[in-house]
Amino acid sequence: MKNKLTLLFAGLVALSQLQGCAVALVGATAVGVSAAQDPRSIGSQIDDQGLEMAIGKVYNQTPALAQENISVIAYNRNILLVGQVSEASLSRQAEEIARDTDNVDKVFNQLRVGNQVSATTSAHDAWLTSKVKVSLFNDDDFDSSNVKVVTENSEVFLLGKVTEDEADKAVAMARNIDGVRRVITAFTIVDHH
């Protein structure tokens, strides 16, 4: 009986290790697919991630900002700041830090003064982001890979490099999603792709 239990335990340990590999493989594949579908070059994606990390690090090391709810989203060296801060001066300070960071082209400060959103609100925001992404993806005449969607407290933020017509279409589709309070753009407008 002891040998059977040992064998069963060893089998479960081995199985759990295989599941970990599967999760890692699926995660790595998802990251690879996401990077491949992004119209930015791999270098631009890495640069944007570096900007997000650098700015976030400064916020975490700044006592006045460390406890605030600030998300930094970089797209083509443009920075979108979303979240909540306890007072307007902190919003200005966060914007100044982002603006003074090397290689930042433009800062879209959409921080709101107020209490941090709840976990329920964050979950609802994730749901709204998914709904907007699906709406953009399902339109055969629209290349959804050109648009990054971020939602904070039912406000949808759209980033990317798009034509004027694509920007108008993306805004219209996002506005038609039930639960979206407001749509704000942080697009870079181009003549064509």
CSV table of C-alpha atoms in Angstrom, one decimal:
chain,number,residue,atom,x,y,z
A,1,MET,CA,0.0,0.0,0.0
A,2,LYS,CA,2.8,2.4,0.9
A,3,ASN,CA,4.4,1.8,-2.6
A,4,LYS,CA,1.1,2.6,-4.3
A,5,LEU,CA,0.8,5.9,-2.3
A,6,THR,CA,4.4,6.8,-3.1
A,7,LEU,CA,3.8,6.0,-6.8
A,8,LEU,CA,0.5,8.0,-6.7
A,9,PHE,CA,2.2,11.0,-5.0
A,10,ALA,CA,5.1,10.9,-7.5
A,11,GLY,CA,2.6,10.7,-10.4
A,12,LEU,CA,0.7,13.7,-9.0
A,13,VAL,CA,4.0,15.7,-8.6
A,14,ALA,CA,5.0,14.9,-12.2
A,15,LEU,CA,1.6,15.8,-13.5
A,16,SER,CA,1.6,19.1,-11.6
A,17,GLN,CA,5.0,19.9,-13.2
A,18,LEU,CA,3.7,19.1,-16.7
A,19,GLN,CA,0.7,21.4,-16.0
A,20,GLY,CA,3.2,24.2,-15.1
A,21,CYS,CA,5.0,23.7,-18.4
A,22,ALA,CA,1.7,23.9,-20.2
A,23,VAL,CA,0.8,27.1,-18.5
A,24,ALA,CA,4.2,28.5,-19.2
A,25,LEU,CA,4.0,27.4,-22.8
A,26,VAL,CA,0.5,28.9,-23.2
A,27,GLY,CA,1.6,32.1,-21.6
A,28,ALA,CA,4.7,32.4,-23.8
A,29,THR,CA,2.6,31.7,-26.9
A,30,ALA,CA,0.1,34.4,-25.9
A,31,VAL,CA,2.8,36.9,-25.4
A,32,GLY,CA,4.4,36.0,-28.8
A,33,VAL,CA,1.0,36.2,-30.6
A,34,SER,CA,0.3,39.5,-28.9
A,35,ALA,CA,3.6,41.0,-29.9
A,36,ALA,CA,3.3,39.6,-33.5
A,37,GLN,CA,-0.2,41.2,-33.9
A,38,ASP,CA,1.0,44.6,-32.6
A,39,PRO,CA,1.7,47.0,-35.5
A,40,ARG,CA,4.6,48.5,-33.5
A,41,SER,CA,8.0,47.0,-34.1
A,42,ILE,CA,9.4,44.7,-31.4
A,43,GLY,CA,11.9,47.5,-30.6
A,44,SER,CA,9.1,50.0,-30.1
A,45,GLN,CA,7.2,47.6,-27.9
A,46,ILE,CA,10.3,47.1,-25.7
A,47,ASP,CA,10.9,50.8,-25.6
A,48,ASP,CA,7.3,51.5,-24.5
A,49,GLN,CA,7.6,48.8,-21.8
A,50,GLY,CA,10.8,50.4,-20.6
A,51,LEU,CA,9.1,53.8,-20.4
A,52,GLU,CA,6.2,52.3,-18.4
A,53,MET,CA,8.6,50.7,-16.0
A,54,ALA,CA,10.9,53.7,-15.7
A,55,ILE,CA,8.0,56.1,-14.9
A,56,GLY,CA,6.3,53.6,-12.6
A,57,LYS,CA,9.6,53.2,-10.7
A,58,VAL,CA,9.9,56.9,-10.1
A,59,TYR,CA,6.3,57.1,-8.9
A,60,ASN,CA,7.0,54.2,-6.5
A,61,GLN,CA,10.1,56.0,-5.2
A,62,THR,CA,8.3,59.3,-4.8
A,63,PRO,CA,6.6,59.2,-1.3
A,64,ALA,CA,3.7,61.5,-2.3
A,65,LEU,CA,2.9,59.3,-5.3
A,66,ALA,CA,3.7,55.8,-4.0
A,67,GLN,CA,0.2,55.2,-2.5
A,68,GLU,CA,-1.7,56.7,-5.4
A,69,ASN,CA,-3.5,54.6,-8.0
A,70,ILE,CA,-1.7,55.6,-11.2
A,71,SER,CA,-1.4,53.4,-14.3
A,72,VAL,CA,1.2,54.3,-16.9
A,73,ILE,CA,0.4,53.1,-20.5
A,74,ALA,CA,3.0,53.8,-23.2
A,75,TYR,CA,2.3,53.5,-26.9
A,76,ASN,CA,4.7,54.8,-29.5
A,77,ARG,CA,6.4,57.0,-26.9
A,78,ASN,CA,3.1,58.6,-26.0
A,79,ILE,CA,2.2,58.2,-22.3
A,80,LEU,CA,-1.3,57.9,-21.0
A,81,LEU,CA,-1.8,58.3,-17.3
A,82,VAL,CA,-5.0,57.0,-15.8
A,83,GLY,CA,-6.2,56.3,-12.3
A,84,GLN,CA,-7.0,58.3,-9.2
A,85,VAL,CA,-5.0,60.6,-7.0
A,86,SER,CA,-6.0,62.2,-3.7
A,87,GLU,CA,-5.3,65.8,-4.8
A,88,ALA,CA,-4.8,67.8,-8.1
A,89,SER,CA,-1.2,68.7,-7.2
A,90,LEU,CA,-0.3,65.0,-7.3
A,91,SER,CA,-1.8,64.7,-10.8
A,92,ARG,CA,0.4,67.6,-12.0
A,93,GLN,CA,3.5,66.1,-10.3
A,94,ALA,CA,2.9,62.7,-12.0
A,95,GLU,CA,2.5,64.4,-15.3
A,96,GLU,CA,5.7,66.4,-14.9
A,97,ILE,CA,7.6,63.2,-14.0
A,98,ALA,CA,6.3,61.5,-17.1
A,99,ARG,CA,7.0,64.5,-19.3
A,100,ASP,CA,10.6,64.8,-18.0
A,101,THR,CA,11.3,61.2,-18.8
A,102,ASP,CA,13.7,60.7,-21.7
A,103,ASN,CA,12.2,59.5,-25.0
A,104,VAL,CA,8.6,60.6,-24.1
A,105,ASP,CA,6.9,62.4,-27.0
A,106,LYS,CA,3.6,63.4,-25.4
A,107,VAL,CA,1.7,62.9,-22.1
A,108,PHE,CA,-2.0,62.4,-21.9
A,109,ASN,CA,-2.9,63.1,-18.3
A,110,GLN,CA,-6.3,61.5,-17.5
A,111,LEU,CA,-5.8,61.1,-13.7
A,112,ARG,CA,-8.9,61.9,-11.7
A,113,VAL,CA,-8.9,63.4,-8.2
A,114,GLY,CA,-10.9,61.0,-6.0
A,115,ASN,CA,-11.0,57.7,-4.2
A,116,GLN,CA,-9.4,54.7,-5.8
A,117,VAL,CA,-11.8,52.5,-7.7
A,118,SER,CA,-13.0,49.2,-6.2
A,119,ALA,CA,-12.1,45.7,-7.3
A,120,THR,CA,-15.6,45.4,-8.6
A,121,THR,CA,-15.2,48.5,-10.7
A,122,SER,CA,-11.8,47.2,-12.0
A,123,ALA,CA,-13.4,43.9,-13.0
A,124,HIS,CA,-16.2,45.9,-14.8
A,125,ASP,CA,-13.5,47.9,-16.6
A,126,ALA,CA,-11.8,44.8,-17.8
A,127,TRP,CA,-15.1,43.5,-19.1
A,128,LEU,CA,-15.7,46.8,-20.9
A,129,THR,CA,-12.2,46.7,-22.4
A,130,SER,CA,-13.0,43.2,-23.7
A,131,LYS,CA,-16.3,44.3,-25.2
A,132,VAL,CA,-14.7,47.2,-27.0
A,133,LYS,CA,-11.8,45.1,-28.3
A,134,VAL,CA,-14.3,42.4,-29.6
A,135,SER,CA,-16.4,45.1,-31.3
A,136,LEU,CA,-13.3,46.6,-33.0
A,137,PHE,CA,-12.1,43.1,-34.0
A,138,ASN,CA,-15.4,42.0,-35.4
A,139,ASP,CA,-15.6,44.9,-37.9
A,140,ASP,CA,-14.1,43.5,-41.1
A,141,ASP,CA,-13.4,47.0,-42.4
A,142,PHE,CA,-11.3,47.9,-39.3
A,143,ASP,CA,-7.8,46.8,-38.3
A,144,SER,CA,-8.2,46.5,-34.6
A,145,SER,CA,-4.4,45.8,-34.1
A,146,ASN,CA,-3.8,49.6,-34.6
A,147,VAL,CA,-5.8,50.5,-31.4
A,148,LYS,CA,-5.0,49.9,-27.8
A,149,VAL,CA,-7.9,50.0,-25.4
A,150,VAL,CA,-7.7,50.9,-21.8
A,151,THR,CA,-10.7,51.4,-19.4
A,152,GLU,CA,-10.7,53.1,-16.1
A,153,ASN,CA,-13.9,53.7,-14.1
A,154,SER,CA,-16.0,53.1,-17.2
A,155,GLU,CA,-14.1,55.7,-19.2
A,156,VAL,CA,-12.5,54.1,-22.3
A,157,PHE,CA,-9.2,55.4,-23.6
A,158,LEU,CA,-8.1,54.6,-27.1
A,159,LEU,CA,-4.5,54.8,-28.2
A,160,GLY,CA,-2.7,54.0,-31.4
A,161,LYS,CA,-1.5,55.2,-34.8
A,162,VAL,CA,-4.6,55.6,-37.0
A,163,THR,CA,-6.1,57.6,-39.8
A,164,GLU,CA,-8.8,60.2,-39.0
A,165,ASP,CA,-11.5,57.9,-40.4
A,166,GLU,CA,-10.2,55.0,-38.3
A,167,ALA,CA,-10.2,57.2,-35.2
A,168,ASP,CA,-13.8,58.3,-35.8
A,169,LYS,CA,-14.9,54.7,-36.4
A,170,ALA,CA,-13.1,53.4,-33.2
A,171,VAL,CA,-14.7,56.2,-31.1
A,172,ALA,CA,-18.2,55.4,-32.5
A,173,MET,CA,-17.8,51.7,-31.8
A,174,ALA,CA,-16.6,52.3,-28.3
A,175,ARG,CA,-19.4,54.7,-27.5
A,176,ASN,CA,-22.0,52.1,-28.6
A,177,ILE,CA,-20.9,49.7,-25.9
A,178,ASP,CA,-23.3,49.5,-23.0
A,179,GLY,CA,-21.7,50.8,-19.8
A,180,VAL,CA,-19.2,53.1,-21.4
A,181,ARG,CA,-19.5,56.5,-19.8
A,182,ARG,CA,-17.0,58.4,-21.9
A,183,VAL,CA,-14.5,57.8,-24.7
A,184,ILE,CA,-11.2,59.7,-24.7
A,185,THR,CA,-8.7,59.4,-27.5
A,186,ALA,CA,-4.9,59.6,-27.3
A,187,PHE,CA,-4.4,58.8,-31.0
A,188,THR,CA,-1.5,59.7,-33.3
A,189,ILE,CA,-3.3,60.6,-36.6
A,190,VAL,CA,-1.5,59.5,-39.8
A,191,ASP,CA,-2.4,60.0,-43.4
A,192,HIS,CA,-2.2,56.3,-44.2
A,193,HIS,CA,-0.6,53.1,-42.9
